[in-house]
Amino acid sequence: VANLSENAAAAIGASPLLCRVCCLFHDIGKLVKPEYFTENQRDKSNPHDEKNPSMSALVIKARVKEGVEIARKEKLPRVITDVIRQHHGTTLIQYFYHQAQEKEKKINTPLSQTEKVIDKKEREESAKEVDESTYRYDGPKPEFKESAIIFFADSLEAASRSLKKVSQHNVEELIDQIFKNRIEDGQLDKCPLTFHELALIRKSFIYTLLNMQHTRIEYPTSKSDGVKFAIN
């Protein structure tokens, strides 16, 4: 995330150093309950399996407030605290929101005589319409350029892990989807980034991510023999 952010900041004339330093601290809130985050689940045990979606979302959201508290306790600069608060904006925690919707659909499906009867209390709670606000980060949305860059870089780094094949086309498609979703969701409403700067950030992200993954850039194919040109 630091590499992605630092290079993107340099591309638009923002502060690369500020981005790198803030990235090193942006997720310190995970220190409180590290076992709830994928990168720390080495033995493949997942505590979320024992919780309902709303409780899991609460734990995930809480790391932002816990990160802010750690930053204040350790007297970190205000700008780092701001990035901790803003780097998720008010985005939706898609995984658990979708899980809650699926659970509601399942429980609202009429039960046959032979099906197992679901606990009445659980049925009543799950039958309620899924409240989207329960699954959104508290924000605020990114308010300065470096914060917005980290906001995008953090999402991209996490999403890129799910790519089955890291190619230029797949990376570009992933970045475009993230940018589109975040902009349509109003996450940049308070940020001074221009569309021209977003284009430069996008270009920087593509270059950095492909190099981080040691991916060879796809070059045009020769019409005569079908061989792709490449630079060694």
Coordinates of C-alpha atoms in Angstrom, one line a residue, residues 43-230:
D43 CA -3.9 -21.7 10.8
K44 CA -7.0 -21.2 8.7
S45 CA -9.3 -20.8 11.7
N46 CA -11.7 -17.9 11.2
P47 CA -13.5 -16.4 14.3
H48 CA -16.1 -14.8 11.9
D49 CA -17.5 -18.3 11.3
E50 CA -18.9 -18.2 14.9
K51 CA -20.5 -14.7 14.6
N52 CA -23.4 -13.3 12.7
P53 CA -22.7 -10.8 9.8
S54 CA -23.6 -7.7 11.8
M55 CA -21.3 -8.6 14.7
S56 CA -18.4 -9.4 12.2
A57 CA -19.0 -6.0 10.5
L58 CA -18.9 -4.3 13.9
V59 CA -15.5 -5.9 14.7
I60 CA -14.1 -4.9 11.3
K61 CA -15.4 -1.3 11.6
A62 CA -14.1 -1.0 15.2
R63 CA -10.5 -1.2 14.1
V64 CA -10.7 2.3 12.8
K65 CA -11.7 3.8 16.2
E66 CA -9.2 1.6 17.9
G67 CA -6.5 2.8 15.5
V68 CA -7.3 6.4 16.3
E69 CA -7.1 5.7 20.0
I70 CA -3.7 4.0 19.6
A71 CA -2.5 7.0 17.5
R72 CA -3.6 9.5 20.1
K73 CA -2.1 7.5 23.0
E74 CA 1.2 7.3 21.2
K75 CA 1.0 11.0 20.2
L76 CA 1.3 10.4 16.5
P77 CA 0.8 13.5 14.2
R78 CA -2.7 14.6 13.6
V79 CA -2.4 13.9 9.8
I80 CA -1.8 10.2 10.5
T81 CA -4.9 10.1 12.7
D82 CA -6.9 11.7 9.9
V83 CA -5.7 9.1 7.4
I84 CA -6.7 6.3 9.8
R85 CA -10.2 7.8 10.1
Q86 CA -10.6 8.5 6.4
H87 CA -8.9 5.6 4.6
H88 CA -12.1 3.6 4.3
G89 CA -14.5 6.6 4.0
T90 CA -18.0 5.4 4.4
T91 CA -17.7 2.4 2.1
L92 CA -19.8 -0.7 2.4
I93 CA -18.3 -3.8 3.9
Q94 CA -19.5 -5.8 1.0
Y95 CA -18.7 -9.3 2.2
F96 CA -20.7 -9.2 5.4
Y97 CA -23.5 -7.1 3.9
H98 CA -23.9 -9.7 1.2
Q99 CA -23.7 -12.5 3.8
A100 CA -26.5 -10.8 5.8
Q101 CA -28.7 -10.5 2.7
E102 CA -28.3 -14.1 1.9
K103 CA -29.1 -15.1 5.4
E104 CA -32.2 -13.0 5.4
K105 CA -33.4 -14.6 2.1
K106 CA -32.8 -18.1 3.5
I107 CA -34.7 -17.4 6.7
N108 CA -37.6 -15.7 4.9
T109 CA -38.1 -18.7 2.7
P110 CA -41.1 -20.7 3.9
L111 CA -40.1 -23.9 5.8
S112 CA -41.6 -27.3 4.8
Q113 CA -42.8 -29.8 7.4
T114 CA -39.6 -31.8 7.2
E115 CA -37.2 -28.8 7.4
K116 CA -35.5 -27.9 10.6
V117 CA -37.3 -25.2 12.6
I118 CA -35.1 -22.1 13.1
D119 CA -34.8 -20.6 16.5
K120 CA -37.7 -18.1 16.9
K121 CA -35.5 -15.2 18.2
E122 CA -33.0 -15.7 15.3
R123 CA -35.8 -15.8 12.8
E124 CA -37.3 -12.5 14.1
E125 CA -34.0 -10.7 14.1
S126 CA -32.9 -11.9 10.6
A127 CA -36.3 -11.3 9.1
K128 CA -35.8 -7.6 9.4
E129 CA -34.6 -5.7 6.4
V130 CA -30.8 -5.6 6.3
D131 CA -29.8 -2.1 7.4
E132 CA -27.0 -0.9 5.1
S133 CA -25.7 1.6 7.6
T134 CA -24.7 -1.3 9.9
Y135 CA -22.3 -2.4 7.2
R136 CA -20.8 0.9 6.3
Y137 CA -17.7 2.4 7.9
D138 CA -18.3 5.5 10.0
G139 CA -16.0 7.8 7.9
P140 CA -15.4 10.6 7.3
K141 CA -14.8 10.4 3.6
P142 CA -11.3 11.3 2.3
E143 CA -10.7 15.1 2.7
F144 CA -7.3 15.6 1.2
K145 CA -5.3 14.2 -1.7
E146 CA -2.9 11.9 0.2
S147 CA -5.8 10.4 2.2
A148 CA -7.7 9.7 -1.0
I149 CA -4.7 8.1 -2.6
I150 CA -4.3 5.8 0.4
F151 CA -8.1 5.1 0.3
F152 CA -7.7 3.8 -3.3
A153 CA -4.4 2.1 -2.8
D154 CA -5.6 0.1 0.2
S155 CA -8.7 -1.1 -1.7
L156 CA -6.6 -2.0 -4.7
E157 CA -4.0 -3.9 -2.8
A158 CA -6.6 -6.0 -1.0
A159 CA -8.6 -6.7 -4.2
S160 CA -5.5 -7.6 -6.2
R161 CA -4.9 -10.6 -4.0
S162 CA -8.0 -12.2 -5.4
L163 CA -6.8 -12.0 -9.0
K164 CA -6.3 -15.5 -10.5
K165 CA -3.9 -14.0 -13.1
V166 CA -2.1 -10.7 -12.7
S167 CA -2.0 -9.3 -16.2
Q168 CA -2.1 -5.7 -17.4
H169 CA -5.7 -6.2 -18.7
N170 CA -6.9 -7.7 -15.4
V171 CA -5.2 -5.0 -13.3
E172 CA -6.6 -2.2 -15.4
E173 CA -10.1 -3.7 -15.2
L174 CA -9.8 -4.1 -11.4
I175 CA -8.6 -0.5 -10.9
D176 CA -11.3 0.9 -13.2
Q177 CA -14.0 -1.0 -11.3
I178 CA -12.7 0.3 -7.9
F179 CA -12.5 3.9 -9.1
K180 CA -16.0 3.7 -10.7
N181 CA -17.6 2.2 -7.6
R182 CA -16.0 4.6 -5.2
I183 CA -16.9 7.7 -7.3
E184 CA -20.5 6.6 -7.8
D185 CA -20.7 6.0 -4.1
G186 CA -19.8 9.6 -3.4
Q187 CA -16.6 8.8 -1.6
L188 CA -14.7 11.7 -3.2
D189 CA -17.3 14.3 -2.5
K190 CA -15.1 16.1 0.0
C191 CA -11.8 15.6 -1.7
P192 CA -10.1 18.2 -4.0
L193 CA -8.8 15.5 -6.5
T194 CA -9.5 16.4 -10.2
F195 CA -10.3 13.8 -12.9
H196 CA -7.0 14.6 -14.5
E197 CA -5.2 13.6 -11.2
L198 CA -7.3 10.5 -10.9
A199 CA -6.1 9.5 -14.4
L200 CA -2.5 10.0 -13.3
I201 CA -3.1 8.0 -10.1
R202 CA -4.7 5.2 -12.2
K203 CA -1.7 5.1 -14.5
S204 CA 0.7 5.0 -11.6
F205 CA -1.2 2.2 -9.8
I206 CA -1.1 0.0 -13.0
Y207 CA 2.7 0.5 -13.3
T208 CA 3.4 -0.1 -9.6
L209 CA 1.2 -3.1 -9.2
L210 CA 2.5 -4.9 -12.3
N211 CA 6.1 -4.3 -11.2
M212 CA 5.3 -5.4 -7.6
Q213 CA 3.9 -8.7 -9.1
H214 CA 6.9 -9.0 -11.5
T215 CA 4.4 -9.2 -14.4
R216 CA 5.6 -8.7 -17.9
I217 CA 3.6 -6.0 -19.7
E218 CA 1.6 -7.3 -22.7
Y219 CA 3.0 -6.0 -25.9
P220 CA 1.5 -5.9 -29.4
T221 CA 1.5 -9.1 -31.5
S222 CA 3.3 -9.3 -34.8
K223 CA 0.8 -9.7 -37.6
S224 CA 3.3 -11.8 -39.6
D225 CA 4.1 -14.6 -37.2
G226 CA 1.8 -14.1 -34.2
V227 CA 4.8 -13.6 -31.9
K228 CA 4.5 -10.9 -29.1
F229 CA 7.2 -8.4 -28.9
A230 CA 8.8 -8.1 -25.5

